[in-house]
Coordinates of C-alpha atoms and ligand atoms in Angstrom, one line a residue:
M1 CA -28.0 -0.4 14.5
D2 CA -25.2 2.1 13.4
F3 CA -23.9 1.6 9.7
L4 CA -20.7 -0.4 10.0
P5 CA -18.1 1.3 7.8
F6 CA -16.0 -0.4 5.5
A7 CA -13.0 0.7 7.5
R8 CA -12.2 2.5 11.0
P9 CA -8.8 3.5 12.2
D10 CA -7.6 1.7 15.3
I11 CA -6.8 4.6 17.7
T12 CA -6.3 4.0 21.3
E13 CA -5.6 6.7 24.2
A14 CA -2.1 5.7 23.7
E15 CA -2.1 7.3 20.2
I16 CA -4.0 10.5 21.3
E17 CA -1.6 10.8 24.3
A18 CA 1.6 10.5 22.2
V19 CA -0.1 13.0 19.6
A20 CA -1.0 15.3 22.4
T21 CA 2.6 15.2 23.9
A22 CA 4.1 15.9 20.3
M23 CA 1.7 19.0 20.0
R24 CA 2.7 20.4 23.6
S25 CA 6.3 20.2 23.0
G26 CA 6.3 23.1 20.5
W27 CA 7.7 21.1 17.5
L28 CA 5.0 20.1 15.3
T29 CA 7.1 19.3 11.7
T30 CA 9.4 16.8 10.9
G31 CA 11.8 16.5 14.1
Q32 CA 12.7 13.9 16.8
N33 CA 9.7 12.0 16.7
A34 CA 10.0 11.4 12.8
A35 CA 13.6 10.4 13.4
A36 CA 12.9 8.0 16.0
F37 CA 10.0 6.4 14.0
E38 CA 12.6 5.9 10.9
K39 CA 14.6 4.1 13.5
E40 CA 11.8 2.0 15.1
F41 CA 10.3 1.4 12.0
M42 CA 13.9 0.0 10.5
A43 CA 14.2 -2.2 13.4
F44 CA 10.8 -3.8 13.0
V45 CA 11.7 -4.7 9.8
G46 CA 14.6 -6.2 11.2
V47 CA 17.3 -5.0 8.5
D48 CA 20.3 -2.6 8.5
A49 CA 19.1 -0.3 5.8
H50 CA 17.7 3.1 5.3
A51 CA 14.2 4.5 6.3
V52 CA 12.6 7.7 4.9
A53 CA 9.6 9.0 6.3
V54 CA 7.2 10.6 3.9
N55 CA 3.6 12.3 3.8
S56 CA 2.0 9.6 1.9
A57 CA 2.8 6.4 0.0
T58 CA 2.2 8.3 -3.3
A59 CA 4.8 10.8 -2.3
G60 CA 7.1 7.8 -1.4
L61 CA 6.6 6.3 -5.0
H62 CA 7.5 9.4 -6.6
L63 CA 10.8 9.9 -4.7
A64 CA 11.7 6.3 -5.2
F65 CA 11.1 6.6 -8.8
E66 CA 12.8 9.9 -9.1
A67 CA 15.8 8.9 -7.2
L68 CA 16.1 5.7 -9.7
G69 CA 16.2 7.8 -12.7
V70 CA 12.7 7.1 -14.1
G71 CA 12.0 9.9 -16.7
P72 CA 10.7 10.5 -20.3
G73 CA 11.4 7.5 -22.7
T74 CA 11.5 5.1 -19.6
E75 CA 9.0 2.3 -18.7
V76 CA 8.0 0.8 -15.5
L77 CA 5.8 -2.5 -15.1
V78 CA 2.9 -1.8 -13.2
P79 CA -0.1 -4.1 -12.4
T80 CA -3.5 -2.8 -13.8
W81 CA -5.0 -4.2 -10.6
T82 CA -4.0 -1.5 -8.1
F83 CA -4.5 2.2 -7.0
T84 CA -4.0 4.8 -9.5
S85 CA -0.8 6.2 -7.3
T86 CA 1.4 3.4 -8.5
A87 CA 1.0 4.3 -12.1
E88 CA 0.7 8.2 -11.5
A89 CA 4.3 8.3 -9.6
V90 CA 5.9 6.8 -12.7
H91 CA 3.7 9.6 -14.8
Y92 CA 4.7 12.3 -12.8
L93 CA 8.3 12.0 -14.0
G94 CA 7.2 11.8 -17.6
G95 CA 8.0 7.9 -17.6
D96 CA 5.3 5.3 -19.0
P97 CA 3.6 2.9 -16.6
V98 CA 3.1 -0.2 -18.6
L99 CA 0.0 -2.0 -17.2
V100 CA 0.3 -5.8 -16.6
D101 CA -2.6 -8.5 -15.9
V102 CA -2.7 -10.2 -12.8
D103 CA -2.3 -13.7 -11.5
E104 CA -6.1 -15.2 -11.2
H105 CA -5.6 -16.7 -7.8
T106 CA -3.6 -14.0 -6.0
L107 CA -4.6 -10.9 -8.0
C108 CA -1.1 -9.8 -8.0
I109 CA 1.1 -9.1 -11.0
D110 CA 1.2 -11.9 -13.4
L111 CA 5.1 -12.2 -14.2
E112 CA 4.5 -14.1 -17.5
D113 CA 2.5 -11.2 -18.8
A114 CA 5.0 -8.7 -17.1
A115 CA 7.8 -10.6 -19.4
R116 CA 5.7 -10.1 -22.6
K117 CA 5.7 -6.4 -21.9
V118 CA 9.3 -5.8 -21.2
T119 CA 11.0 -3.6 -23.8
P120 CA 14.8 -1.9 -24.1
R121 CA 13.1 1.0 -22.2
T122 CA 11.9 -0.9 -19.2
V123 CA 13.8 0.0 -16.2
A124 CA 11.8 -1.2 -13.2
I125 CA 9.2 -3.2 -11.8
A126 CA 6.6 -2.1 -9.1
P127 CA 4.7 -5.3 -7.9
V128 CA 1.9 -4.5 -5.5
H129 CA 1.6 -7.0 -2.7
Y130 CA -2.0 -7.0 -3.2
A131 CA -4.4 -7.3 0.2
G132 CA -1.4 -8.2 2.3
L133 CA -0.1 -11.0 0.6
G134 CA 3.6 -11.0 -1.1
V135 CA 4.6 -11.5 -4.6
P136 CA 6.7 -14.6 -4.1
D137 CA 9.9 -13.2 -3.7
G138 CA 12.3 -15.8 -5.4
A139 CA 10.3 -15.3 -8.8
L140 CA 10.2 -11.6 -8.5
S141 CA 14.0 -11.6 -7.9
D142 CA 14.6 -14.0 -10.8
F143 CA 12.5 -11.7 -13.2
A144 CA 14.2 -8.6 -12.2
R145 CA 17.8 -10.0 -12.7
T146 CA 16.6 -11.6 -15.9
H147 CA 15.6 -8.3 -17.3
N148 CA 17.9 -6.2 -15.5
L149 CA 15.1 -4.1 -13.6
A150 CA 15.0 -2.3 -10.6
V151 CA 12.4 -3.5 -8.1
I152 CA 10.0 -1.0 -5.9
E153 CA 7.6 -2.6 -3.8
D154 CA 4.3 -1.3 -3.3
A155 CA 4.0 -2.3 0.0
A156 CA 0.9 0.0 0.7
H157 CA -1.0 -3.3 1.7
A158 CA 1.7 -5.3 3.2
F159 CA 2.9 -4.2 6.6
P160 CA 3.6 -6.6 8.0
T161 CA 3.9 -9.5 5.4
L162 CA 6.5 -12.3 5.5
N163 CA 7.6 -13.0 2.3
E164 CA 9.1 -16.6 1.9
G165 CA 10.7 -16.7 5.1
T166 CA 11.6 -12.8 5.2
L167 CA 9.8 -9.5 5.9
I168 CA 8.8 -7.4 3.0
G169 CA 11.3 -4.4 3.0
A170 CA 14.3 -6.9 4.1
H171 CA 14.9 -8.6 0.6
G172 CA 17.2 -6.2 -0.4
H173 CA 15.3 -4.5 -3.5
E174 CA 16.0 -0.9 -4.5
A175 CA 13.0 0.4 -2.6
T176 CA 9.9 -0.8 -0.6
V177 CA 7.0 1.8 -0.2
Y178 CA 4.4 1.5 2.7
S179 CA 1.3 3.5 3.3
F180 CA -0.2 4.8 6.5
Y181 CA -3.4 6.2 5.1
A182 CA -6.4 6.3 7.4
T183 CA -7.6 2.8 6.2
K184 CA -4.2 1.0 5.9
T185 CA -2.8 -1.8 8.4
M186 CA -1.3 1.0 10.7
T187 CA -1.9 4.7 10.2
T188 CA -0.7 8.0 10.9
G189 CA -3.9 9.8 9.1
E190 CA -1.7 10.6 6.0
G191 CA 1.9 9.1 5.5
G192 CA 4.3 6.7 4.4
M193 CA 7.8 5.2 4.5
I194 CA 10.3 4.3 2.2
V195 CA 13.0 1.5 3.1
T196 CA 16.1 1.1 0.7
P197 CA 19.4 -0.8 1.2
D198 CA 21.4 1.9 -0.9
A199 CA 22.8 4.8 0.8
E200 CA 22.8 6.9 -2.2
L201 CA 19.2 6.4 -3.2
A202 CA 18.3 7.3 0.5
A203 CA 20.3 10.6 0.2
R204 CA 18.7 11.6 -2.9
M205 CA 15.3 10.8 -1.7
R206 CA 16.1 12.9 1.8
T207 CA 17.3 15.8 -0.5
M208 CA 14.1 15.4 -2.6
R209 CA 11.9 15.3 0.2
L210 CA 12.3 18.7 1.4
H211 CA 12.6 21.2 -1.7
G212 CA 16.1 19.6 -2.9
I213 CA 17.6 21.1 0.2
N214 CA 21.3 19.8 0.6
K215 CA 20.9 19.2 4.5
D216 CA 18.7 16.7 5.9
V217 CA 15.6 18.0 7.6
F218 CA 16.7 17.1 11.0
D219 CA 20.3 18.4 10.7
R220 CA 18.7 21.7 9.4
Y221 CA 15.7 21.9 12.5
S222 CA 17.3 19.6 15.3
S223 CA 20.8 20.8 15.5
T224 CA 21.7 23.2 18.4
K225 CA 24.2 25.0 16.3
P226 CA 23.1 27.9 14.3
S227 CA 22.4 26.9 10.7
W228 CA 20.6 29.2 8.5
Q229 CA 23.0 28.4 5.7
Y230 CA 21.7 26.2 3.0
D231 CA 21.6 25.4 -0.8
V232 CA 19.2 24.1 -3.0
V233 CA 20.8 21.4 -5.5
A234 CA 17.4 20.0 -7.3
A235 CA 13.6 21.2 -7.7
G236 CA 12.5 19.0 -5.0
Y237 CA 9.1 18.4 -3.4
K238 CA 7.4 18.7 0.3
Y239 CA 6.9 15.2 1.2
N240 CA 8.3 15.3 4.8
L241 CA 6.2 13.6 7.8
T242 CA 4.9 16.0 10.5
D243 CA 6.2 14.9 14.1
T244 CA 2.4 14.7 15.0
A245 CA 1.9 12.2 12.4
A246 CA 5.1 10.4 13.4
A247 CA 4.1 10.6 17.1
M248 CA 0.9 8.6 16.3
G249 CA 2.8 6.1 14.2
R250 CA 5.3 5.2 16.6
V251 CA 2.3 3.9 18.8
Q252 CA 0.8 2.2 15.9
L253 CA 4.0 0.4 15.2
E254 CA 4.2 -1.0 18.7
R255 CA 0.7 -2.3 18.4
T256 CA 1.3 -3.6 14.8
P257 CA 1.7 -7.4 16.1
E258 CA -1.7 -7.1 18.1
M259 CA -3.3 -5.3 15.4
V260 CA -2.0 -7.9 12.7
A261 CA -3.2 -11.0 14.8
R262 CA -6.6 -9.3 15.1
R263 CA -7.0 -9.0 11.4
N264 CA -5.6 -12.9 10.8
A265 CA -8.4 -13.9 13.5
I266 CA -11.3 -12.0 11.5
A267 CA -10.1 -13.5 8.1
E268 CA -10.1 -17.0 9.9
R269 CA -13.7 -16.4 10.8
Y270 CA -14.7 -15.1 7.4
D271 CA -13.1 -18.0 5.9
A272 CA -15.0 -20.6 8.0
A273 CA -18.2 -18.8 7.7
F274 CA -18.1 -18.2 4.0
A275 CA -16.8 -21.8 2.9
D276 CA -20.2 -23.1 1.6
L277 CA -21.3 -20.2 -0.2
P278 CA -20.9 -19.5 -3.9
V279 CA -18.0 -17.5 -3.7
T280 CA -14.2 -17.7 -4.2
L281 CA -12.4 -17.0 -1.1
P282 CA -9.2 -15.0 -0.8
A283 CA -5.6 -16.4 -1.6
H284 CA -4.0 -17.5 1.5
A285 CA -0.1 -17.2 2.2
P286 CA 2.2 -20.2 1.2
A287 CA 4.2 -21.9 4.1
G288 CA 6.9 -19.8 5.3
S289 CA 5.0 -16.5 4.3
S290 CA 2.3 -14.5 6.0
H291 CA -0.6 -12.4 5.2
A292 CA -1.3 -8.9 6.4
W293 CA -4.8 -9.0 5.7
H294 CA -5.3 -5.3 4.8
L295 CA -8.3 -6.3 2.5
Y296 CA -10.6 -9.3 2.6
N297 CA -12.1 -9.7 -1.0
L298 CA -14.3 -12.0 -1.7
R299 CA -15.2 -13.0 -5.3
L300 CA -18.9 -14.0 -6.1
T301 CA -19.2 -17.1 -8.5
S302 CA -21.6 -17.1 -11.2
D303 CA -24.2 -19.5 -9.3
A304 CA -24.5 -16.5 -6.5
P305 CA -28.1 -15.4 -6.5
V306 CA -27.2 -11.9 -7.0
G307 CA -24.3 -9.9 -9.1
R308 CA -21.4 -8.0 -7.5
D309 CA -23.3 -4.6 -7.9
R310 CA -26.2 -5.8 -6.4
F311 CA -24.7 -7.5 -3.3
I312 CA -23.1 -4.2 -2.2
E313 CA -26.3 -2.6 -2.5
L314 CA -28.0 -5.1 -0.2
M315 CA -24.9 -5.2 2.1
A316 CA -25.5 -1.4 2.5
E317 CA -29.1 -2.1 3.1
A318 CA -28.2 -4.4 5.8
G319 CA -26.1 -1.7 7.3
V320 CA -22.5 -2.9 6.2
G321 CA -20.1 -1.0 4.3
T322 CA -17.9 -2.6 1.8
S323 CA -15.8 -1.4 -1.2
V324 CA -13.9 -2.6 -4.5
H325 CA -10.5 -3.0 -4.9
F326 CA -9.6 -2.3 -7.3
I327 CA -11.2 -0.7 -10.5
P328 CA -8.5 -2.0 -13.0
L329 CA -6.4 1.0 -14.1
H330 CA -7.2 0.1 -17.8
L331 CA -10.9 0.7 -16.9
L332 CA -10.3 4.3 -15.7
T333 CA -10.7 7.0 -18.3
F334 CA -7.0 8.7 -17.9
W335 CA -5.1 5.5 -18.4
R336 CA -7.4 3.8 -20.8
D337 CA -7.3 7.0 -23.3
T338 CA -3.7 7.9 -22.6
Y339 CA -2.6 4.7 -23.4
K340 CA -5.4 3.2 -25.8
L341 CA -6.2 0.2 -23.6
S342 CA -8.6 -2.3 -23.8
E343 CA -10.5 -4.8 -21.6
S344 CA -9.3 -7.6 -23.6
D345 CA -5.7 -6.9 -23.1
F346 CA -6.3 -7.7 -19.4
P347 CA -8.4 -10.7 -19.5
V348 CA -8.2 -11.7 -15.9
A349 CA -8.3 -8.5 -14.2
S350 CA -11.4 -7.4 -16.6
A351 CA -13.3 -10.6 -15.6
E352 CA -12.3 -10.5 -11.7
F353 CA -13.4 -6.9 -11.3
L354 CA -16.9 -7.9 -12.2
R355 CA -17.2 -10.2 -9.4
T356 CA -14.9 -8.7 -6.4
C357 CA -16.0 -7.0 -3.0
S358 CA -14.0 -6.2 -0.2
L359 CA -15.4 -6.8 3.0
P360 CA -14.7 -4.8 6.5
I361 CA -11.5 -6.3 7.9
F362 CA -10.0 -3.9 10.6
S363 CA -8.3 -4.5 13.8
A364 CA -10.7 -2.3 15.8
M365 CA -13.8 -4.2 14.7
T366 CA -15.9 -5.9 17.5
D367 CA -17.0 -9.6 17.6
E368 CA -20.5 -8.3 17.5
E369 CA -19.5 -6.4 14.2
I370 CA -17.7 -9.2 12.8
G371 CA -21.1 -11.6 13.4
R372 CA -22.9 -8.7 11.7
V373 CA -20.8 -9.2 8.4
V374 CA -21.1 -12.7 8.4
S375 CA -25.0 -12.7 8.9
A376 CA -25.4 -10.1 6.2
V377 CA -23.3 -12.0 3.8
R378 CA -25.0 -15.3 4.5
A379 CA -28.3 -13.5 4.3
I380 CA -27.8 -12.4 0.6
L381 CA -25.8 -15.3 -0.6
G382 CA -26.6 -18.3 1.7
Ligands
PLP1 C1 -3.4 3.3 -0.6 C2 -2.5 2.6 -1.5 C3 -1.4 3.8 -2.2 C4 -1.5 5.3 -1.8 O1 -1.0 5.2 -0.3 P1 -1.1 6.8 0.0 O2 -0.6 6.8 1.4 O3 -2.6 7.4 0.5 O4 -0.2 7.8 -0.8 C5 -0.7 3.2 -3.1 N1 -0.7 1.8 -3.6 C6 -1.5 1.1 -3.0 C7 -1.8 -0.1 -4.0 C8 -2.7 1.6 -2.3 O5 -3.5 0.8 -1.8

């Protein structure tokens, strides 16, 4: 039997056709497909705002923090339970990510711990909607208002996620950043999108996305008038999304309802199959919210017959790939040494890390593959 990978992109002939058409068009870099992708993404989120397509979520976070003025002497609250990107993008600009512990149930940022870590230098909070479950927006918005902070949502897992009645990206926060990395809920291979309601922020991010050039990429390349003139108004970056990637993204966006329904069905199947095992099942969305199910994390309890590390080995021996999301940032050398962090500063994340494991949950999974995961988990833990 083939090894079942932890994740496999859900690519159909429609994506392949769209990319081939883009390649045959003679236009590969940012152009009409990227512009259309931004428009269609905005329509999906259902808000009259600005969408800025970029070549990764990391780039998107960097642009959003830059546009908000994060720099030396400023601090941004970041959950320790995330991928290194969220903190890294603050660090690129000379700002300091201040790591925060997480809620034991959702593994999302703990706003009580965040409140303890606010200082006069804090300018923003960057919540991660872990696994595809939103940080409840009422509490998040109150927190930001109370402490006068900007909110940059790391929505790398959360497309599409309904958060207290509204899709993430439509709550009016300064910026929401999505990832289209190969394992995410929709993909362009590598890519990302920033959504902001603020026209000035959007203009700054568009400029910085392409070298600090004072014309938008679309004006520069797609206008029929001669347009060789440009100025450089800042030392920007090279973060634009290619048209071939955008062509794939447009099809993935159309297929999103079908793909999210499939991931929900897989989660339901796992919940039922594992309910009697020595595990903590993943948190569910409360009424009025939904879950994107980018990840399905199982947490082994102390009465499990094996520990997490052994569980991962046994799953691999059974032919099933798994992963861990996340190794908390305070346990990684760079962050631990730079900010002199210790496990006891983050009691919840430190403890939960030891027992968490992510199972395969991708929309291209077959029923047979879901069955294989269920059998393997039950054989080890049952
Ligand atoms: C995947 C991920 C990112 C980075 O996304 P890229 O598009 O690969 O840059 C950022 N934050 C979180 C929480 C992620 O899981």
